[in-house]
Coordinates of C-alpha atoms in Angstrom, one line a residue:
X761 CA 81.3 85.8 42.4
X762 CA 79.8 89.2 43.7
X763 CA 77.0 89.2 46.5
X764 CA 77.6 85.2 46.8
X765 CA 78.0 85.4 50.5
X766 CA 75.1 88.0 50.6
X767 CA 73.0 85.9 48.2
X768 CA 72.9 82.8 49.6
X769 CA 72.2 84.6 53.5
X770 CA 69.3 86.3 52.1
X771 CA 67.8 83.5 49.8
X772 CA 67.7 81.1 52.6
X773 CA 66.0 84.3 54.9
X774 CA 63.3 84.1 52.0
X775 CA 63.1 80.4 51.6
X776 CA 61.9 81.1 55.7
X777 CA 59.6 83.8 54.5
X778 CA 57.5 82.1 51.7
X779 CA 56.9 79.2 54.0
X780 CA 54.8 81.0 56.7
X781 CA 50.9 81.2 56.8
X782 CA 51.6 84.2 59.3
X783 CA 53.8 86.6 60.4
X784 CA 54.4 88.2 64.0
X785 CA 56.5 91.1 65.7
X786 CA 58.8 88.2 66.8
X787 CA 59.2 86.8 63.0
X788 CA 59.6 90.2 61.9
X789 CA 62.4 90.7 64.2
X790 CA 64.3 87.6 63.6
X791 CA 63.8 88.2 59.9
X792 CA 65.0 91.8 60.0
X793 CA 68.2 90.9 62.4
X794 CA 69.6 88.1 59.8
X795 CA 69.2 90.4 56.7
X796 CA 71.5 93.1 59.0
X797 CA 73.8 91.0 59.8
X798 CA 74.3 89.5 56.2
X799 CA 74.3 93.3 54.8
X800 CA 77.0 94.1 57.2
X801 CA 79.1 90.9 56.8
X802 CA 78.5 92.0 52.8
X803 CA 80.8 95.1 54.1
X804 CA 78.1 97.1 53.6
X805 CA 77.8 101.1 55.5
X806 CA 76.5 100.5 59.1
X807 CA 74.9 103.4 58.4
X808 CA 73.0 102.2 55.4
X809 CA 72.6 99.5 56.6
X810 CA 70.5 100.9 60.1
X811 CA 68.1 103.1 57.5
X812 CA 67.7 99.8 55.3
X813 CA 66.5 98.0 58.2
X814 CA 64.3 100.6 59.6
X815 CA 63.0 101.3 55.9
X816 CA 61.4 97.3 55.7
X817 CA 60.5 97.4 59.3
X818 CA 58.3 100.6 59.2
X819 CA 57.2 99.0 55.7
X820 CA 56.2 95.3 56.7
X821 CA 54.7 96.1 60.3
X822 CA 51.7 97.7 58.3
X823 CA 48.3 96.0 59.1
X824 CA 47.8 94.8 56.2
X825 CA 50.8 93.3 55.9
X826 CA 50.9 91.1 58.9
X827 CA 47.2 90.1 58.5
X828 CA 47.2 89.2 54.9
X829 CA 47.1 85.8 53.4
X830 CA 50.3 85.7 51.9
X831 CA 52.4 87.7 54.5
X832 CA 56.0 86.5 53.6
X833 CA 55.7 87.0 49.8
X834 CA 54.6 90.8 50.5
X835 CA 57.9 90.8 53.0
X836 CA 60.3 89.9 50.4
X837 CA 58.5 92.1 48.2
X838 CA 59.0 95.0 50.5
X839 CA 63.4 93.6 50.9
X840 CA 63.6 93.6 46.9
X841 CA 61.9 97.3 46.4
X842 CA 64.7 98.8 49.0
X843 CA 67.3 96.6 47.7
X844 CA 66.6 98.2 44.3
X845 CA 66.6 101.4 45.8
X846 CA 69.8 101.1 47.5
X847 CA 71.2 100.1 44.1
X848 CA 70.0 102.9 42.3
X849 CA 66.3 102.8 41.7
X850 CA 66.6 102.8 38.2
X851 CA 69.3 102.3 34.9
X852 CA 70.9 105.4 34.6
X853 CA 72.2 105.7 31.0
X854 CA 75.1 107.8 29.1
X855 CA 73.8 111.1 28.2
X856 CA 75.2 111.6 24.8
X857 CA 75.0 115.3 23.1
X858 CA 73.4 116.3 19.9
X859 CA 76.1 117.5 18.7
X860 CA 78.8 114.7 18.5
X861 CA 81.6 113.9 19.3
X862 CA 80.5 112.6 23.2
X863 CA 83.3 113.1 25.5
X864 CA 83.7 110.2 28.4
X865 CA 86.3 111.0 30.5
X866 CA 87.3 108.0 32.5
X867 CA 89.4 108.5 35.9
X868 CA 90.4 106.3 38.7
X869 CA 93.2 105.0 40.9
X870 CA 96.2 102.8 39.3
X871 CA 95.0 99.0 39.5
X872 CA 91.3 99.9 39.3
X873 CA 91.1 98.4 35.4
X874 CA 90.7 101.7 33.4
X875 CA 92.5 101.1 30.8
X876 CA 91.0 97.5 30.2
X877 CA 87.7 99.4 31.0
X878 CA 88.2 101.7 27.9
X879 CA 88.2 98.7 25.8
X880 CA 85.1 97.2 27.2
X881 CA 83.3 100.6 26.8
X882 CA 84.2 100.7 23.5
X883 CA 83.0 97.6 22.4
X884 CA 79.9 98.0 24.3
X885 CA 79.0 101.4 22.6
X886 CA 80.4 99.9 19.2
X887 CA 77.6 97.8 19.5
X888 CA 74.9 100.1 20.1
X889 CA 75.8 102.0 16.6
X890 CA 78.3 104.5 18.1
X891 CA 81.6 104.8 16.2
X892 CA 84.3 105.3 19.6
X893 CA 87.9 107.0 19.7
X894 CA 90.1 105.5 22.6
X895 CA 92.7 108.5 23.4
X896 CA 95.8 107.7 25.5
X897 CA 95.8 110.8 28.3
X898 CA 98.1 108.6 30.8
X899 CA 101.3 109.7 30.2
X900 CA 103.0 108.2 33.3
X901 CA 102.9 104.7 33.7
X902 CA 105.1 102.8 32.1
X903 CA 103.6 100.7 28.5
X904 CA 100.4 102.8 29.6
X905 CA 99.6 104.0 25.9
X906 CA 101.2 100.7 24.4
X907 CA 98.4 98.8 26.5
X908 CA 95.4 100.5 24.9
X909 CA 96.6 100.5 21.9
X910 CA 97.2 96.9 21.8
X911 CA 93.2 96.6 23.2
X912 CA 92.6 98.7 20.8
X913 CA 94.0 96.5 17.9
X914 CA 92.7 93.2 19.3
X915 CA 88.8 95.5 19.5
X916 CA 89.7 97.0 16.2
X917 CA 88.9 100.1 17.6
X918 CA 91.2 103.4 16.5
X919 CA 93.7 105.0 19.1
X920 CA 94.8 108.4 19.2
X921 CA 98.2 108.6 20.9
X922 CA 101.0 111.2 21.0
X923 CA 103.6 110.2 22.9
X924 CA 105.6 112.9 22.0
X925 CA 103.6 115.4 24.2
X926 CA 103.4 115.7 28.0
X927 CA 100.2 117.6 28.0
X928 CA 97.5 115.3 28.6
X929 CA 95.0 118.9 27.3
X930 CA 96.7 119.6 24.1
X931 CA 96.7 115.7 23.2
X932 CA 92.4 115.4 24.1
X933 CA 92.2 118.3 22.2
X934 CA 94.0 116.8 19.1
X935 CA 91.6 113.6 19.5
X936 CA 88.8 115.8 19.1
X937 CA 89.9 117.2 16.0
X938 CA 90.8 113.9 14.5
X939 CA 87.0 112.4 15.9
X940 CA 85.7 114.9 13.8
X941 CA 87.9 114.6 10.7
X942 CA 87.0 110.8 11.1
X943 CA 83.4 110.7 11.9
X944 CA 83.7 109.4 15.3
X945 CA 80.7 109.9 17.3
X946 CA 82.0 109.3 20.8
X947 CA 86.0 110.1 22.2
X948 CA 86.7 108.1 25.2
X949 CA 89.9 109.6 27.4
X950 CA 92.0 106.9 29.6
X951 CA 93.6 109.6 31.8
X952 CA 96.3 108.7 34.4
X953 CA 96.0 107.4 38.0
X954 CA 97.8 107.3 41.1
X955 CA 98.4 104.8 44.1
X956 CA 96.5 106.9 46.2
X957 CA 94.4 110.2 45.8
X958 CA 97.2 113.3 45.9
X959 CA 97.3 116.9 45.1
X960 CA 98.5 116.4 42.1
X961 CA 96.6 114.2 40.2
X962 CA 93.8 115.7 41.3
X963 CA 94.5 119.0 39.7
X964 CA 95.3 117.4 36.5
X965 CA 92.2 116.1 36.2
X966 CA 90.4 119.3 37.0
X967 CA 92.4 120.8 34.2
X968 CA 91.6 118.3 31.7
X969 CA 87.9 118.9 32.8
X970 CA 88.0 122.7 32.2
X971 CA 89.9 122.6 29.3
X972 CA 87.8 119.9 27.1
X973 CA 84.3 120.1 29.2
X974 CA 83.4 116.1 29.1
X975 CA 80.3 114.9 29.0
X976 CA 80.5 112.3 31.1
X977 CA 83.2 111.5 34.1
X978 CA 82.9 107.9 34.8
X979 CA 85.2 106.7 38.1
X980 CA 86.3 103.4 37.5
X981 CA 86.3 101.6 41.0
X982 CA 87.7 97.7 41.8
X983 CA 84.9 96.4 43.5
X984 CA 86.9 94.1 45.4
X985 CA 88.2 96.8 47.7
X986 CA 85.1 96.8 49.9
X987 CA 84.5 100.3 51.9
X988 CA 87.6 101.7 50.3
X989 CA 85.6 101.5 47.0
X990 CA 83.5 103.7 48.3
X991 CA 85.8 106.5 49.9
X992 CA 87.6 106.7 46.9
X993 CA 84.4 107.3 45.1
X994 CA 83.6 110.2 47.3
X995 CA 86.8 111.5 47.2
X996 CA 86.5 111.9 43.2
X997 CA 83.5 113.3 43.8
X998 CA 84.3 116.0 46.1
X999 CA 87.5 116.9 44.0
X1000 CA 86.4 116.4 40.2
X1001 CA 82.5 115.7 40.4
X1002 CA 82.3 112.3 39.1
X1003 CA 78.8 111.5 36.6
X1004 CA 78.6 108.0 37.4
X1005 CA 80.7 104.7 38.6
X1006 CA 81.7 101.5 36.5
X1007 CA 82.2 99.0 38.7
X1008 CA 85.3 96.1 37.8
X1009 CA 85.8 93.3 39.2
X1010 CA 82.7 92.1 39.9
X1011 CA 83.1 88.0 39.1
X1012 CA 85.9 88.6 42.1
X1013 CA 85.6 87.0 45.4
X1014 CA 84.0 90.2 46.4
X1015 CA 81.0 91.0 48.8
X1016 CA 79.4 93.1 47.1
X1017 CA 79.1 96.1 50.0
X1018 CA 80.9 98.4 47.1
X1019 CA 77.8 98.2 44.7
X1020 CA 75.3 98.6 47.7
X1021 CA 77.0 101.6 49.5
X1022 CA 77.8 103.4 46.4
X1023 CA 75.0 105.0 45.4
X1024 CA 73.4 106.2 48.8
X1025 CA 77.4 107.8 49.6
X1026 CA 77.9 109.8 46.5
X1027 CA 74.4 110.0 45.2
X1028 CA 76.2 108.9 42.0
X1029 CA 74.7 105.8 40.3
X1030 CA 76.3 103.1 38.7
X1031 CA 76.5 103.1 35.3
X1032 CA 78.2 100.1 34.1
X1033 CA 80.1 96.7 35.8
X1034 CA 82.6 94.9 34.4
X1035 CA 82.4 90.7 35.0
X1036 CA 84.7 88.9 33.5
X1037 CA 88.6 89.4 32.2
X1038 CA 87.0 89.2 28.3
X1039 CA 86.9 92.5 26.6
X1040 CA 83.4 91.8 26.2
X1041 CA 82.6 91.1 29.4
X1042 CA 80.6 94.8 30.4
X1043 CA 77.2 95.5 30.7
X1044 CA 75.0 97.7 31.6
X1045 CA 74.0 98.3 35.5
X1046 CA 70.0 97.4 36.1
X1047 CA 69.5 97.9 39.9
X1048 CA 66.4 95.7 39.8
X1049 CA 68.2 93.1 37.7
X1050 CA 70.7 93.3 40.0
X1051 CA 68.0 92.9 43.4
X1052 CA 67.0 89.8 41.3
X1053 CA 69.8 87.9 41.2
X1054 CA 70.6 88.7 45.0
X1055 CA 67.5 87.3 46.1
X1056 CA 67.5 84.2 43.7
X1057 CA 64.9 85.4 41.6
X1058 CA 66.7 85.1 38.3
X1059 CA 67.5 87.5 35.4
X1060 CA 65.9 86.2 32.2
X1061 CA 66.0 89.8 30.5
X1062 CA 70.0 89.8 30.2
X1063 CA 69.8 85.9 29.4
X1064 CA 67.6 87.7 26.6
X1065 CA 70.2 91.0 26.1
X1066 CA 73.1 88.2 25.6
X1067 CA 71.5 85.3 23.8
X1068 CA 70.3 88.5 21.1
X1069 CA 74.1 89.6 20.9
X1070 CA 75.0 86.1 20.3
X1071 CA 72.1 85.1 18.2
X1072 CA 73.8 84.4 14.3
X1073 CA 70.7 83.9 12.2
X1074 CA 71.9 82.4 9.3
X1075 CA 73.2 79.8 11.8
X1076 CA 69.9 79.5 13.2
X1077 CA 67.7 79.1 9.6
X1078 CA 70.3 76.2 9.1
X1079 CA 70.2 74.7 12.2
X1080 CA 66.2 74.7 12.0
X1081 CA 66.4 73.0 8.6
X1082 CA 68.5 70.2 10.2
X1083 CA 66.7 69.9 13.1
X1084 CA 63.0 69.2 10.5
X1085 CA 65.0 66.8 8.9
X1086 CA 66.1 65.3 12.4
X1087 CA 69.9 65.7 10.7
X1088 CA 71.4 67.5 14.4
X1089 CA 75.2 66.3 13.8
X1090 CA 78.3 67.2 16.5
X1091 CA 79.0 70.0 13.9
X1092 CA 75.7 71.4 14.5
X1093 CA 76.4 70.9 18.2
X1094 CA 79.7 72.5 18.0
X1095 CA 78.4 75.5 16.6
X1096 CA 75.4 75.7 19.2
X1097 CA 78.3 75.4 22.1
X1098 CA 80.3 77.8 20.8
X1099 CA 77.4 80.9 20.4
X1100 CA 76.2 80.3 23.8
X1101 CA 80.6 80.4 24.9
X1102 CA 79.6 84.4 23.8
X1103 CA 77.0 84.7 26.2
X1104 CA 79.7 84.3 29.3
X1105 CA 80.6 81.5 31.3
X1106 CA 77.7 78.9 31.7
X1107 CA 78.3 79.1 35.7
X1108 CA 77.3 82.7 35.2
X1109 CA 74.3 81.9 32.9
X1110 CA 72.4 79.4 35.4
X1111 CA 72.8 82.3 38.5
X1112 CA 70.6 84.5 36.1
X1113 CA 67.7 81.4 36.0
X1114 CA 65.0 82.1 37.7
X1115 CA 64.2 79.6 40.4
X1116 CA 68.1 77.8 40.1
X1117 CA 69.0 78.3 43.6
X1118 CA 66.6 75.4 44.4
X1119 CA 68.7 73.4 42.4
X1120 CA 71.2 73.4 45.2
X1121 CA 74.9 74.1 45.2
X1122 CA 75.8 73.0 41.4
X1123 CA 79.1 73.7 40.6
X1124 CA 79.9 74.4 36.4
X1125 CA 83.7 73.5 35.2
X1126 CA 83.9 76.0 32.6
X1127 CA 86.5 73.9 31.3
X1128 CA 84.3 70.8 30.6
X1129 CA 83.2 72.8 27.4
X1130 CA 86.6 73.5 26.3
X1131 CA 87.1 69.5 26.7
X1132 CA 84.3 69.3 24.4
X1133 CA 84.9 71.4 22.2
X1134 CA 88.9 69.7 21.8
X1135 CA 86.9 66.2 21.4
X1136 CA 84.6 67.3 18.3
X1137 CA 87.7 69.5 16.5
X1138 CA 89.8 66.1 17.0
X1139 CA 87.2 64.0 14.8
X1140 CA 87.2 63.6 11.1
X1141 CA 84.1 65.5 8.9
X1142 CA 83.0 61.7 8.8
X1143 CA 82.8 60.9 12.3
X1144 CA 81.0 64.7 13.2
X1145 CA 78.5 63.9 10.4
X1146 CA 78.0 60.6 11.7
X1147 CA 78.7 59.8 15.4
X1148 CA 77.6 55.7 14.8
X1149 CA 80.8 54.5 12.9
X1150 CA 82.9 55.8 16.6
X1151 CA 84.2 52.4 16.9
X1152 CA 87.1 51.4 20.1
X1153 CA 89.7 52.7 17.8
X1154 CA 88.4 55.9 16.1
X1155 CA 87.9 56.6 20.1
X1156 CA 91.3 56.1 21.4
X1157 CA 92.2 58.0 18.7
X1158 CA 90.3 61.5 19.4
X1159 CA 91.3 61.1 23.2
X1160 CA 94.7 61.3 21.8
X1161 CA 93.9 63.8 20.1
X1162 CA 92.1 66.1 22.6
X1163 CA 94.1 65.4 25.7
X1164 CA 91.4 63.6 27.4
X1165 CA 90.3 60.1 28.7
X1166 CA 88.5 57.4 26.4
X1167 CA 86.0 57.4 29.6
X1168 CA 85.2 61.1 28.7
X1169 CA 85.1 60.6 25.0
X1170 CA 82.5 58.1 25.7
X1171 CA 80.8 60.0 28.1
X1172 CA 80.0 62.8 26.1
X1173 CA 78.8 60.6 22.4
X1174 CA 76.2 59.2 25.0
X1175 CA 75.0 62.7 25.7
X1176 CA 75.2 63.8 22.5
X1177 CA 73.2 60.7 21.3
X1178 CA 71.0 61.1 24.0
X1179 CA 70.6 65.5 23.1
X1180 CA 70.0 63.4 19.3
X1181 CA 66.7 61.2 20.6
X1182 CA 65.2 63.8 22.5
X1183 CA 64.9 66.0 19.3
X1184 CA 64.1 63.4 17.4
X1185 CA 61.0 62.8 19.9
X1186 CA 60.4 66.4 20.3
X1187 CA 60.0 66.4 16.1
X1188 CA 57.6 63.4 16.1
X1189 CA 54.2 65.0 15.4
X1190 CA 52.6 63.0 18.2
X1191 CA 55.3 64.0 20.5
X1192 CA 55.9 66.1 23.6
X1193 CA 56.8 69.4 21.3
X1194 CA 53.5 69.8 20.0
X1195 CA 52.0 69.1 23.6
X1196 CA 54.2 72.0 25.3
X1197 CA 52.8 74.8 22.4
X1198 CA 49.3 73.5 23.1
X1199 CA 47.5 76.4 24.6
X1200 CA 50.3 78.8 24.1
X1201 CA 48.9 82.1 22.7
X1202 CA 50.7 82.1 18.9
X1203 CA 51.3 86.0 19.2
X1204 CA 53.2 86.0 22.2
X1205 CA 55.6 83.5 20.2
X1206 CA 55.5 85.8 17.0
X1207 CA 58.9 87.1 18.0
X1208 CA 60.1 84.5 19.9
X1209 CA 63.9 83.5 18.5
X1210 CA 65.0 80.1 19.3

């Protein structure tokens, strides 16, 4: 995962932080040598890295600082505001015209995911109400157009291809007639890249950008190329002029120095990252979101974003029903499991908690879920409705079925009976449910969707 190396150096230089009554030159010193060292080890620029450091130090040596009661916690203060900075300062969003259809031209070297990143967009603007056109402009590599439109298909989002024609202008130009003869409100161009930044690609792109005047250039970068990341992001810059950077690649083993050098380089923010190989698997880029989760301090707004995107409220009126009537089945539970699968990988999920990097070094097996989910789907209706009548035989029978262990079939009916009693206590009137809203003010849990 991205910034883990980073992450865990400058969580456990906070941990240090918050435990001091005071702090002197000589802590201050220490403090400020650990956090360069773990930038720079994050392949971080040295040279961002020198400003970064001189930006806390001229910060935290204040007066008032060192000779206030609570000393470390203004510190770490102090490290998240530049860390946000660094990122970006703020979300910087898609500017999309009045007058539709929004052009998002998307350019980058071979390998960097652009294609797969087309997709991603898509869906992630589908979902915000826009009604996207994928257009095929690479007409050099090889299955190029036969890859977006088979993302396209799976998305069940159009694709305008000609692969008759070898002009990438004349074929952007068609898509924005047949955008506007089909209503679609934003046309999003896969153009061609190159092993390496040449002459010719270059001038290519500069055409397509005279000729059909996008509204946004996004450069799609692999995070996982450190420093390079970066040069190639000026690069496109200097040539092309580049509106923003979507970052792939970022659940890679990656050290995050890409996403931190970025901005300051190009003065380009980032607009987008892409974490996971799922199509859906985009979001957004929120620099202080993103200073959060560095520093351990959780994300609970896109815990929010993703449980809202995920959240099926018909599902949810049932499954509040059941639980009243203290009925919670292992179809109920199967359903439950598979709407929080939508919100990403679970391992993913607990690194956006605030506070879980107290918890230690938990490791999630994605793949115990999957196990799970084979044990339910191998049980009759019977046995889901009721998990009592799971004699010895009806168990050897679903680890059969599932591919797993009779120790792991047993294993998980105790949780789920266990998951059953604790609702059933938390339902009792005189139980610890009522207790935890005691005191809680009923208007901040108006909108509350559990």
């Amino acid at each position: 995962m991205a910034f883990e190396g980073l992450s865990s150096r400058l969580q456990e230089i906070t941990r240090k932080l918050k435990g001091k009554a005071r702090i002197t030159d000589s802590d201050l010193k220490e403090m400020l040598r650990e956090v360069k060292l773990a930038l720079l080890e994050a392949d971080v620029n040295y040279k961002i890295v020198k400003d970064f450091i001189n930006t806390i130090q001229e910060k935290a040596q204040g007066a008032d600082v060192l000779k206030s009661l609570t000393p470390g916690q203004q510190v770490i203060k102090i490290v998240k505001d530049e860390l946000v900075e660094l990122l970006g300062g703020t979300e910087s969003k898609i500017n999309f015209t009045p007058n539709p259809p929004t052009i998002i031209m998307l350019v980058g070297l071979q390998g960097s995911g652009k294609t797969t990143t087309a997709g991603k967009l898509a869906n992630l603007l589908r979902k915000q109400g826009k009604k996207p056109l994928l257009v095929a402009c690479d007409i050099y590599r090889p299955a190029a157009i036969k890859q977006l439109q088979v993302v396209g298909a799976s998305l069940n989002i159009p694709v305008f291809a000609n692969e008759s024609s070898k002009d990438v202008v004349h074929i952007a130009k068609q898509a924005q007639n047949i955008a506007i003869s089909k209503l679609n409100d934003v046309i999003i161009l896969d153009t061609a890249g190159r092993l390496h930044i040449d002459e010719a690609l270059m001038e290519e792109l500069k055409n397509l950008k005279s000729s059909v005047k996008p509204h946004e250039i996004l450069l799609v970068v692999d995070s996982m190329t450190g420093q390079d990341a970066v040069n190639v992001a000026t690069n496109f810059n200097e040539a092309v002029g580049i509106d923003g950077i979507i970052l792939t690649k970022l659940d890679g083993d990656t050290r995050g120095g890409a996403a931190l050098s970025v901005k300051n380089v190009t003065g380009r923010p980032i607009k987008f990252v892409a974490t996971g190989e799922k199509l859906s698997d985009i979001e957004s880029f929120h620099p202080e979101r993103m200073a959060s989760r560095i520093l351990g301090m959780g994300d609970v707004l896109s815990i929010i974003e993703k449980a809202e995107e995920a959240y099926d409220e018909e599902e949810a009126l049932k499954l509040e029903k059941k639980l009243r009537k203290q009925e919670f089945d292992l179809d109920d539970y199967l359903t439950q499991l598979r709407q929080m699968k939508k919100m990403g990988s679970f391992s993913s999920l607990l690194k956006m908690i605030p506070g879980a990097n107290k918890l230690g070094d938990i490791k999630i097996d994605d793949k115990e879920f999957i196990r799970i989910e084979a044990i339910i789907c191998s049980m009759t209706a019977k046995e889901r409705r009721n998990s009592k009548i799971l004699n010895a035989s009806r168990r050897i029978r679903i680890a059969k079925g599932s591919g797993t262990s009779v120790q792991e079939v047993n294993k998980f009916i105790k949780s789920f009976e266990m998951t059953q009693k604790m609702m059933k206590q938390m339902q009792n009137k005189k139980g610890g449910f009522n207790k935890m809203l005691k005191g809680m003010n009923p208007n901040d849990l108006k909108n509350f969707k559990f």
